[in-house]
mmCIF file of C-alpha atoms and ligand atoms in Angstrom:
data_model
loop_
_atom_site.group_PDB
_atom_site.id
_atom_site.type_symbol
_atom_site.label_atom_id
_atom_site.label_comp_id
_atom_site.label_asym_id
_atom_site.label_seq_id
_atom_site.Cartn_x
_atom_site.Cartn_y
_atom_site.Cartn_z
ATOM 1 C CA MET A 1 21.530 -6.563 -3.642
ATOM 2 C CA THR A 2 21.925 -3.024 -2.372
ATOM 3 C CA GLN A 3 19.607 -0.366 -3.751
ATOM 4 C CA ARG A 4 19.408 3.375 -3.238
ATOM 5 C CA PHE A 5 15.917 4.780 -3.432
ATOM 6 C CA ARG A 6 15.626 8.540 -3.308
ATOM 7 C CA ASP A 7 11.816 8.729 -3.153
ATOM 8 C CA LEU A 8 8.954 6.258 -3.394
ATOM 9 C CA LEU A 9 6.412 7.876 -5.681
ATOM 10 C CA ALA A 10 5.034 4.931 -7.672
ATOM 11 C CA LEU A 11 5.552 1.220 -8.283
ATOM 12 C CA GLU A 12 5.159 1.464 -12.062
ATOM 13 C CA PRO A 13 8.804 2.440 -12.739
ATOM 14 C CA LEU A 14 10.312 -0.212 -10.425
ATOM 15 C CA SER A 15 11.694 -3.489 -11.749
ATOM 16 C CA ALA A 16 10.787 -6.931 -10.367
ATOM 17 C CA ASP A 17 14.221 -7.018 -8.659
ATOM 18 C CA GLU A 18 13.673 -3.656 -6.979
ATOM 19 C CA LEU A 19 10.205 -4.687 -5.834
ATOM 20 C CA THR A 20 11.527 -7.980 -4.459
ATOM 21 C CA PHE A 21 14.240 -6.031 -2.650
ATOM 22 C CA LEU A 22 11.614 -3.817 -0.970
ATOM 23 C CA LEU A 23 9.516 -6.840 0.041
ATOM 24 C CA ASP A 24 12.582 -8.618 1.419
ATOM 25 C CA GLN A 25 13.591 -5.528 3.379
ATOM 26 C CA SER A 26 10.175 -5.583 5.077
ATOM 27 C CA LYS A 27 10.663 -9.110 6.490
ATOM 28 C CA PRO A 28 12.749 -8.223 9.574
ATOM 29 C CA PHE A 29 10.318 -5.420 10.376
ATOM 30 C CA GLN A 30 7.458 -7.935 10.311
ATOM 31 C CA GLU A 31 9.267 -9.811 13.026
ATOM 32 C CA ILE A 32 9.444 -6.671 15.177
ATOM 33 C CA GLN A 33 5.616 -6.497 15.156
ATOM 34 C CA ARG A 34 5.588 -9.814 17.041
ATOM 35 C CA HIS A 35 7.911 -8.582 19.810
ATOM 36 C CA PRO A 36 6.527 -7.433 23.155
ATOM 37 C CA LEU A 37 8.791 -4.365 22.908
ATOM 38 C CA LYS A 38 8.410 -2.889 19.451
ATOM 39 C CA LYS A 39 10.386 0.298 19.664
ATOM 40 C CA LEU A 40 13.801 0.621 18.015
ATOM 41 C CA ALA A 41 16.320 3.443 18.092
ATOM 42 C CA THR A 42 17.283 3.073 14.432
ATOM 43 C CA LEU A 43 15.996 6.527 13.393
ATOM 44 C CA ARG A 44 16.412 8.279 16.734
ATOM 45 C CA GLY A 45 16.920 12.003 16.155
ATOM 46 C CA LYS A 46 15.215 11.897 12.728
ATOM 47 C CA THR A 47 11.872 13.487 11.931
ATOM 48 C CA VAL A 48 9.211 12.296 9.515
ATOM 49 C CA ALA A 49 6.721 14.907 8.241
ATOM 50 C CA LEU A 50 3.260 13.469 7.588
ATOM 51 C CA ALA A 51 1.313 15.753 5.259
ATOM 52 C CA PHE A 52 -2.146 14.393 4.540
ATOM 53 C CA PHE A 53 -3.969 16.845 2.293
ATOM 54 C CA GLU A 54 -6.756 14.285 1.906
ATOM 55 C CA ASN A 55 -8.466 12.555 4.806
ATOM 56 C CA SER A 56 -6.903 9.348 5.935
ATOM 57 C CA THR A 57 -7.044 7.298 9.079
ATOM 58 C CA ARG A 58 -5.259 4.010 8.645
ATOM 59 C CA THR A 59 -2.479 5.080 6.294
ATOM 60 C CA ARG A 60 -1.620 8.123 8.430
ATOM 61 C CA ILE A 61 -1.654 6.101 11.651
ATOM 62 C CA SER A 62 0.344 3.335 9.990
ATOM 63 C CA PHE A 63 3.116 5.683 8.786
ATOM 64 C CA GLY A 64 3.086 7.491 12.159
ATOM 65 C CA THR A 65 3.390 4.183 14.034
ATOM 66 C CA ALA A 66 6.127 2.994 11.668
ATOM 67 C CA ALA A 67 8.095 6.198 12.325
ATOM 68 C CA SER A 68 7.683 5.988 16.084
ATOM 69 C CA ARG A 69 8.637 2.281 16.187
ATOM 70 C CA LEU A 70 11.878 3.273 14.461
ATOM 71 C CA GLY A 71 12.469 5.911 17.141
ATOM 72 C CA ALA A 72 11.764 8.888 14.819
ATOM 73 C CA ASP A 73 9.629 11.889 15.704
ATOM 74 C CA THR A 74 6.735 12.998 13.511
ATOM 75 C CA MET A 75 5.310 16.341 12.420
ATOM 76 C CA ASN A 76 1.671 16.169 11.426
ATOM 77 C CA LEU A 77 -0.231 18.259 8.952
ATOM 78 C CA GLN A 78 -3.889 17.459 8.427
ATOM 79 C CA ALA A 79 -6.092 18.801 5.706
ATOM 80 C CA GLU A 80 -8.794 20.242 7.944
ATOM 81 C CA ALA A 81 -6.345 22.186 10.100
ATOM 82 C CA SER A 82 -3.980 23.277 7.352
ATOM 83 C CA SER A 83 -3.325 26.694 5.877
ATOM 84 C CA LEU A 84 -4.394 25.269 2.509
ATOM 85 C CA LYS A 85 -7.860 26.155 3.727
ATOM 86 C CA LYS A 86 -6.587 29.719 4.011
ATOM 87 C CA GLY A 87 -5.482 29.786 0.398
ATOM 88 C CA GLU A 88 -1.838 28.763 0.671
ATOM 89 C CA SER A 89 -0.450 26.877 -2.340
ATOM 90 C CA LEU A 90 0.670 23.248 -2.022
ATOM 91 C CA LEU A 91 4.250 24.257 -2.729
ATOM 92 C CA ASP A 92 4.284 27.001 -0.091
ATOM 93 C CA THR A 93 2.854 24.569 2.454
ATOM 94 C CA VAL A 94 5.465 21.889 1.794
ATOM 95 C CA HIS A 95 8.314 24.424 1.681
ATOM 96 C CA THR A 96 7.154 25.657 5.101
ATOM 97 C CA LEU A 97 7.184 22.098 6.434
ATOM 98 C CA ASP A 98 10.586 21.519 4.847
ATOM 99 C CA ALA A 99 11.975 24.616 6.575
ATOM 100 C CA MET A 100 11.278 22.844 9.893
ATOM 101 C CA LYS A 101 13.924 20.323 8.743
ATOM 102 C CA PRO A 102 12.218 16.947 8.610
ATOM 103 C CA ASP A 103 14.266 14.065 7.146
ATOM 104 C CA CYS A 104 11.453 12.658 5.002
ATOM 105 C CA LEU A 105 8.003 13.740 3.799
ATOM 106 C CA VAL A 106 5.092 11.303 3.571
ATOM 107 C CA MET A 107 2.219 12.861 1.673
ATOM 108 C CA ARG A 108 -1.280 12.102 0.490
ATOM 109 C CA HIS A 109 -3.121 14.367 -1.906
ATOM 110 C CA ALA A 110 -6.327 14.219 -3.927
ATOM 111 C CA SER A 111 -4.525 15.151 -7.176
ATOM 112 C CA SER A 112 -2.728 12.527 -9.240
ATOM 113 C CA GLY A 113 0.931 13.527 -9.616
ATOM 114 C CA ALA A 114 1.027 15.741 -6.490
ATOM 115 C CA ALA A 115 3.740 13.714 -4.723
ATOM 116 C CA ASP A 116 5.868 13.685 -7.850
ATOM 117 C CA PHE A 117 5.504 17.460 -8.200
ATOM 118 C CA VAL A 118 6.507 18.055 -4.582
ATOM 119 C CA ALA A 119 9.469 15.647 -4.827
ATOM 120 C CA GLN A 120 10.867 17.718 -7.692
ATOM 121 C CA HIS A 121 11.013 20.745 -5.383
ATOM 122 C CA LEU A 122 12.410 19.170 -2.207
ATOM 123 C CA GLU A 123 15.800 17.708 -1.325
ATOM 124 C CA ILE A 124 14.421 15.276 1.280
ATOM 125 C CA PRO A 125 12.925 11.911 0.291
ATOM 126 C CA VAL A 126 9.198 11.922 -0.481
ATOM 127 C CA ILE A 127 6.905 8.924 -0.028
ATOM 128 C CA ASN A 128 3.597 8.945 -1.865
ATOM 129 C CA ALA A 129 0.857 7.795 0.528
ATOM 130 C CA GLY A 130 -1.782 7.992 -2.242
ATOM 131 C CA ASP A 131 -2.195 10.603 -4.989
ATOM 132 C CA GLY A 132 -5.617 10.944 -6.591
ATOM 133 C CA THR A 133 -6.363 7.924 -8.755
ATOM 134 C CA HIS A 134 -2.696 7.409 -9.666
ATOM 135 C CA GLU A 135 -0.846 5.179 -7.155
ATOM 136 C CA HIS A 136 -0.622 4.064 -3.546
ATOM 137 C CA PRO A 137 2.772 2.339 -3.578
ATOM 138 C CA SER A 138 3.029 1.313 0.089
ATOM 139 C CA GLN A 139 -0.421 -0.322 -0.195
ATOM 140 C CA GLY A 140 0.697 -2.270 -3.285
ATOM 141 C CA LEU A 141 3.785 -3.469 -1.377
ATOM 142 C CA LEU A 142 1.872 -4.507 1.733
ATOM 143 C CA ASP A 143 -0.669 -6.381 -0.374
ATOM 144 C CA ALA A 144 2.123 -8.242 -2.194
ATOM 145 C CA LEU A 145 3.877 -9.060 1.076
ATOM 146 C CA THR A 146 0.627 -10.458 2.486
ATOM 147 C CA ILE A 147 0.062 -12.603 -0.611
ATOM 148 C CA ARG A 148 3.673 -13.826 -0.652
ATOM 149 C CA ASP A 149 3.453 -14.850 3.013
ATOM 150 C CA ARG A 150 0.188 -16.753 2.613
ATOM 151 C CA LEU A 151 0.704 -18.382 -0.797
ATOM 152 C CA GLY A 152 4.497 -18.559 -0.797
ATOM 153 C CA THR A 153 4.757 -16.691 -4.096
ATOM 154 C CA ILE A 154 3.525 -13.680 -6.035
ATOM 155 C CA GLU A 155 4.328 -15.248 -9.392
ATOM 156 C CA ASN A 156 1.829 -16.182 -12.104
ATOM 157 C CA LEU A 157 -1.290 -15.771 -9.964
ATOM 158 C CA ASN A 158 -4.811 -15.094 -11.208
ATOM 159 C CA VAL A 159 -5.826 -11.842 -9.548
ATOM 160 C CA THR A 160 -9.447 -10.669 -9.685
ATOM 161 C CA ILE A 161 -10.131 -7.056 -8.702
ATOM 162 C CA LEU A 162 -13.717 -6.082 -7.886
ATOM 163 C CA GLY A 163 -15.300 -2.654 -7.698
ATOM 164 C CA ASP A 164 -14.496 0.893 -8.738
ATOM 165 C CA LEU A 165 -11.359 0.224 -10.749
ATOM 166 C CA GLN A 166 -11.440 3.541 -12.523
ATOM 167 C CA HIS A 167 -10.850 5.599 -9.398
ATOM 168 C CA SER A 168 -8.639 3.155 -7.540
ATOM 169 C CA ARG A 169 -4.969 3.982 -6.922
ATOM 170 C CA VAL A 170 -4.791 0.740 -4.921
ATOM 171 C CA ALA A 171 -5.783 -1.307 -7.987
ATOM 172 C CA ARG A 172 -3.199 0.496 -10.132
ATOM 173 C CA SER A 173 -0.344 -0.058 -7.679
ATOM 174 C CA ASN A 174 -1.294 -3.734 -7.369
ATOM 175 C CA ILE A 175 -1.386 -4.175 -11.142
ATOM 176 C CA HIS A 176 1.988 -2.415 -11.557
ATOM 177 C CA LEU A 177 3.599 -4.603 -8.920
ATOM 178 C CA LEU A 178 2.026 -8.028 -9.461
ATOM 179 C CA GLY A 179 2.067 -7.588 -13.246
ATOM 180 C CA LYS A 180 5.904 -7.637 -13.108
ATOM 181 C CA PHE A 181 5.688 -11.167 -11.666
ATOM 182 C CA GLY A 182 3.521 -12.683 -14.384
ATOM 183 C CA CYS A 183 0.163 -12.291 -12.617
ATOM 184 C CA LYS A 184 -2.955 -12.126 -14.800
ATOM 185 C CA PHE A 185 -5.741 -9.706 -13.931
ATOM 186 C CA THR A 186 -9.508 -9.915 -14.241
ATOM 187 C CA LEU A 187 -11.250 -6.616 -13.553
ATOM 188 C CA CYS A 188 -14.932 -6.671 -12.667
ATOM 189 C CA GLY A 189 -17.452 -4.034 -11.674
ATOM 190 C CA PRO A 190 -20.215 -1.903 -13.180
ATOM 191 C CA ALA A 191 -19.189 -1.015 -16.759
ATOM 192 C CA MET A 192 -18.684 2.691 -15.974
ATOM 193 C CA TRP A 193 -16.092 1.769 -13.324
ATOM 194 C CA VAL A 194 -14.175 -0.598 -15.575
ATOM 195 C CA PRO A 195 -13.515 1.404 -18.759
ATOM 196 C CA PRO A 196 -11.612 -0.217 -21.663
ATOM 197 C CA GLU A 197 -8.465 1.959 -21.075
ATOM 198 C CA LEU A 198 -7.775 -0.080 -17.951
ATOM 199 C CA GLU A 199 -6.736 -3.034 -20.107
ATOM 200 C CA LYS A 200 -3.665 -1.043 -21.112
ATOM 201 C CA ILE A 201 -2.428 0.178 -17.735
ATOM 202 C CA GLY A 202 -0.014 -2.676 -17.052
ATOM 203 C CA ALA A 203 3.434 -2.989 -18.639
ATOM 204 C CA PRO A 204 3.433 -4.432 -22.181
ATOM 205 C CA GLY A 205 2.556 -8.112 -22.086
ATOM 206 C CA VAL A 206 0.609 -7.992 -18.814
ATOM 207 C CA SER A 207 -2.698 -9.797 -19.262
ATOM 208 C CA ILE A 208 -5.679 -7.686 -18.143
ATOM 209 C CA ARG A 209 -9.238 -8.569 -19.088
ATOM 210 C CA ARG A 210 -12.557 -7.003 -18.189
ATOM 211 C CA VAL A 211 -15.418 -9.289 -17.185
ATOM 212 C CA PHE A 212 -18.837 -8.010 -16.161
ATOM 213 C CA ARG A 213 -20.330 -11.078 -14.484
ATOM 214 C CA ILE A 214 -18.872 -11.531 -11.030
ATOM 215 C CA GLU A 215 -19.280 -15.332 -11.095
ATOM 216 C CA GLU A 216 -17.193 -15.522 -14.263
ATOM 217 C CA ALA A 217 -14.629 -13.034 -12.915
ATOM 218 C CA LEU A 218 -14.035 -15.136 -9.802
ATOM 219 C CA GLU A 219 -13.578 -18.448 -11.627
ATOM 220 C CA GLY A 220 -10.112 -19.858 -10.805
ATOM 221 C CA ALA A 221 -8.904 -16.767 -8.908
ATOM 222 C CA ASP A 222 -5.919 -17.128 -6.536
ATOM 223 C CA VAL A 223 -6.411 -13.647 -5.104
ATOM 224 C CA VAL A 224 -9.551 -11.491 -4.914
ATOM 225 C CA LEU A 225 -8.930 -7.821 -4.210
ATOM 226 C CA VAL A 226 -12.134 -6.073 -3.157
ATOM 227 C CA LEU A 227 -12.199 -2.280 -3.496
ATOM 228 C CA ARG A 228 -14.253 0.096 -1.432
ATOM 229 C CA VAL A 229 -17.233 1.736 -3.090
ATOM 230 C CA GLN A 230 -16.161 5.361 -2.768
ATOM 231 C CA THR A 231 -19.417 6.757 -1.431
ATOM 232 C CA GLU A 232 -17.874 10.245 -1.125
ATOM 233 C CA ARG A 233 -17.759 10.479 -4.939
ATOM 234 C CA GLN A 234 -20.622 11.803 -7.000
ATOM 235 C CA TYR A 235 -20.928 8.896 -9.389
ATOM 236 C CA GLU A 236 -22.508 9.760 -12.695
ATOM 237 C CA PRO A 237 -24.488 7.784 -13.816
ATOM 238 C CA SER A 238 -25.185 6.564 -10.302
ATOM 239 C CA ILE A 239 -25.726 2.996 -9.221
ATOM 240 C CA SER A 240 -27.929 2.153 -6.268
ATOM 241 C CA ALA A 241 -26.542 0.309 -3.255
ATOM 242 C CA GLU A 242 -29.015 -2.544 -3.880
ATOM 243 C CA ASP A 243 -27.864 -2.922 -7.475
ATOM 244 C CA TYR A 244 -24.254 -2.963 -6.375
ATOM 245 C CA VAL A 245 -24.863 -5.606 -3.736
ATOM 246 C CA LEU A 246 -26.869 -7.755 -6.161
ATOM 247 C CA GLY A 247 -24.338 -7.444 -8.939
ATOM 248 C CA TYR A 248 -20.883 -7.169 -7.393
ATOM 249 C CA GLN A 249 -20.789 -7.881 -3.681
ATOM 250 C CA LEU A 250 -18.314 -10.583 -2.683
ATOM 251 C CA ASN A 251 -20.275 -13.176 -0.693
ATOM 252 C CA SER A 252 -19.398 -16.769 0.308
ATOM 253 C CA GLU A 253 -21.383 -18.359 -2.456
ATOM 254 C CA ARG A 254 -19.626 -16.312 -5.104
ATOM 255 C CA LEU A 255 -16.224 -16.819 -3.479
ATOM 256 C CA ARG A 256 -16.631 -20.591 -3.970
ATOM 257 C CA ARG A 257 -15.965 -20.000 -7.689
ATOM 258 C CA ALA A 258 -12.402 -18.969 -6.853
ATOM 259 C CA LYS A 259 -9.688 -21.519 -5.958
ATOM 260 C CA PRO A 260 -10.357 -23.190 -2.569
ATOM 261 C CA ASN A 261 -7.460 -21.379 -0.857
ATOM 262 C CA ALA A 262 -7.985 -18.065 -2.687
ATOM 263 C CA LEU A 263 -7.120 -14.978 -0.641
ATOM 264 C CA VAL A 264 -9.446 -12.046 -0.079
ATOM 265 C CA LEU A 265 -7.816 -8.632 0.299
ATOM 266 C CA HIS A 266 -9.367 -5.253 1.011
ATOM 267 C CA PRO A 267 -7.366 -2.052 1.575
ATOM 268 C CA GLY A 268 -9.938 -0.648 3.979
ATOM 269 C CA PRO A 269 -11.905 1.115 5.118
ATOM 270 C CA MET A 270 -14.311 -1.740 4.511
ATOM 271 C CA ASN A 271 -18.049 -1.260 4.089
ATOM 272 C CA ARG A 272 -19.452 -4.533 5.350
ATOM 273 C CA GLY A 273 -22.691 -5.467 3.705
ATOM 274 C CA ASN A 274 -21.817 -3.306 0.724
ATOM 275 C CA GLU A 275 -18.843 -4.548 -1.300
ATOM 276 C CA ILE A 276 -18.188 -7.533 0.986
ATOM 277 C CA THR A 277 -20.317 -9.649 3.353
ATOM 278 C CA PRO A 278 -19.258 -9.961 7.017
ATOM 279 C CA GLU A 279 -18.787 -13.737 6.680
ATOM 280 C CA VAL A 280 -16.239 -13.239 3.891
ATOM 281 C CA ALA A 281 -14.573 -10.301 5.635
ATOM 282 C CA ASP A 282 -14.117 -12.365 8.803
ATOM 283 C CA GLY A 283 -13.644 -15.746 7.106
ATOM 284 C CA PRO A 284 -10.473 -17.836 6.882
ATOM 285 C CA GLN A 285 -9.614 -16.571 3.409
ATOM 286 C CA SER A 286 -9.683 -12.931 4.483
ATOM 287 C CA CYS A 287 -6.312 -11.194 4.925
ATOM 288 C CA VAL A 288 -7.580 -7.766 5.966
ATOM 289 C CA LEU A 289 -5.990 -7.645 9.413
ATOM 290 C CA GLU A 290 -2.697 -9.139 8.190
ATOM 291 C CA GLN A 291 -2.655 -6.384 5.584
ATOM 292 C CA VAL A 292 -2.876 -3.793 8.365
ATOM 293 C CA THR A 293 -0.064 -5.420 10.404
ATOM 294 C CA ASN A 294 2.115 -5.788 7.311
ATOM 295 C CA GLY A 295 1.489 -2.144 6.453
ATOM 296 C CA ILE A 296 3.548 -1.085 9.453
ATOM 297 C CA ALA A 297 6.435 -3.414 8.498
ATOM 298 C CA VAL A 298 6.479 -2.168 4.899
ATOM 299 C CA ARG A 299 6.388 1.470 6.016
ATOM 300 C CA MET A 300 9.148 0.905 8.568
ATOM 301 C CA ALA A 301 11.294 -0.585 5.804
ATOM 302 C CA LEU A 302 10.555 2.334 3.467
ATOM 303 C CA LEU A 303 11.312 4.999 6.081
ATOM 304 C CA PHE A 304 14.454 3.183 7.113
ATOM 305 C CA LEU A 305 15.729 2.793 3.531
ATOM 306 C CA LEU A 306 14.902 6.309 2.412
ATOM 307 C CA ILE A 307 16.240 8.056 5.505
ATOM 308 C CA SER A 308 19.324 5.927 6.273
ATOM 309 C CA GLY A 309 20.121 4.407 2.897
ATOM 310 C CA PRO A 310 20.467 0.674 2.326
ATOM 311 C CA PRO A 311 22.151 -1.372 5.072
ATOM 312 C CA GLU A 312 25.812 -2.141 4.480
ATOM 313 C CA GLU A 313 26.473 -5.553 2.997
ATOM 314 C CA GLY A 314 26.096 -8.083 5.815
ATOM 315 C CA ALA A 315 24.771 -5.584 8.360
ATOM 316 C CA HIS A 316 21.243 -5.868 9.616
ATOM 317 C CA PRO A 317 19.319 -2.693 10.473
ATOM 318 C CA LEU A 318 17.730 -4.331 13.465
ATOM 319 C CA ALA A 319 20.880 -5.936 14.889
ATOM 320 C CA GLU A 320 20.235 -6.192 18.636
ATOM 321 C CA ALA A 321 16.480 -6.166 18.345
ATOM 322 C CA LEU A 322 16.247 -9.494 16.572
ATOM 323 C CA PRO A 323 16.538 -12.858 18.298
ATOM 324 C CA ALA A 324 20.095 -14.224 18.033
ATOM 325 C CA LYS A 325 19.148 -16.851 15.433
ATOM 326 C CA ASN A 326 18.378 -14.092 12.945
ATOM 327 C CA ARG A 327 21.588 -12.158 13.470
ATOM 328 C CA ARG A 328 24.669 -12.429 11.392
ATOM 329 C CA SER A 329 28.071 -12.086 13.070
ATOM 330 C CA THR A 330 28.810 -8.724 11.417
ATOM 331 C CA ASP A 331 25.537 -7.218 12.601
ATOM 332 C CA GLN A 332 26.697 -5.840 15.868
ATOM 333 C CA LYS A 333 29.185 -3.319 14.578
ATOM 334 C CA ASP A 334 26.821 -0.317 14.536
ATOM 335 C CA PRO A 335 25.499 0.329 18.058
ATOM 336 C CA SER A 336 23.197 3.106 16.855
ATOM 337 C CA HIS A 337 20.941 0.409 15.467
ATOM 338 C CA ALA A 338 20.393 -1.255 18.810
ATOM 339 C CA ALA A 339 16.968 -1.314 20.423
ATOM 340 C CA ARG A 340 16.368 1.053 23.284
HETATM 341 C C1 NCD B 1 -7.358 3.331 0.174
HETATM 342 C C2 NCD B 1 -6.985 4.714 -0.320
HETATM 343 O O1 NCD B 1 -7.117 5.701 0.406
HETATM 344 O O2 NCD B 1 -6.574 4.769 -1.453
HETATM 345 N N1 NCD B 1 -7.354 3.202 1.556
HETATM 346 C C3 NCD B 1 -6.213 3.086 2.256
HETATM 347 O O3 NCD B 1 -5.220 3.706 1.977
HETATM 348 N N2 NCD B 1 -6.190 2.191 3.248
HETATM 349 C C4 NCD B 1 -8.595 2.827 -0.431
HETATM 350 C C5 NCD B 1 -9.869 3.547 -0.161
HETATM 351 O O4 NCD B 1 -9.919 4.592 0.439
HETATM 352 O O5 NCD B 1 -10.881 3.023 -0.629
#
């Protein structure tokens, strides 16, 4: 299947086929992460603008690394250094960046809908790297890829999500993606973080239930997604760290309620000893470091698809870079895709 994606703003509007296509496109880029030489020339001469209007470490580094491994250059705008602090509007800032002629804009912003708004005003592709509490599509994709690799499927799984669901764009993107594959969701956290509206966020027919006892929420889970307690927020009413740990922390004893091979995911940054114990974070069921490695593969695939368009039928974007067993005979026709 060949797809043309103009932007990647959210996973909600994408079909199961489109999502599968994006996951499949990430596979060859996963292989590149295992090579001693990781740099390709696929996007040589292209520029990716990274505009992070909200602080970010791993997502910004991951997109920057993905761009550089494809041979692209990056332009970086960071919130603290930006002219937004001097009163410039979001639109003026992105038009200024656009005038420097990047080929793609990756942006993060604290307001839900910001990436969508910017995409309506720019000709170049826009990738949403997290907008407020709305979506974080590349995180949803990398989580699904990690699950598919470990369990062999993303279909019909029991997915338990723990923590501050109300403010989590990661939870929303996961529900929008995995919900299209028949997964059932159990949401668990302090009542004020798991409001009743959340039961309706999936597509019609997606099963989402709220459970307030963590032991019950973990029963029979195939996947446990642990969210960070967003300590930078002023929670009202507040909950003390001790209460959170007592009530909702994922520890080994609680994890035993889930299926024996259940996966533990966390988008990071992780607060050990708060939402998750070190033994679970470092245990055999934890996927946190695979998530980080897969993040680069997913972001390479997204940048490649949005900047170059889908590969021609039969052609492989990585041609020369892949070991011969993974090449098809027609792959070698475009030398611009060869590794440096
Ligand atoms: C998440 C985010 O920023 O939405 N982190 C990330 O992208 N790796 C989750 C979080 O900050 O808690």
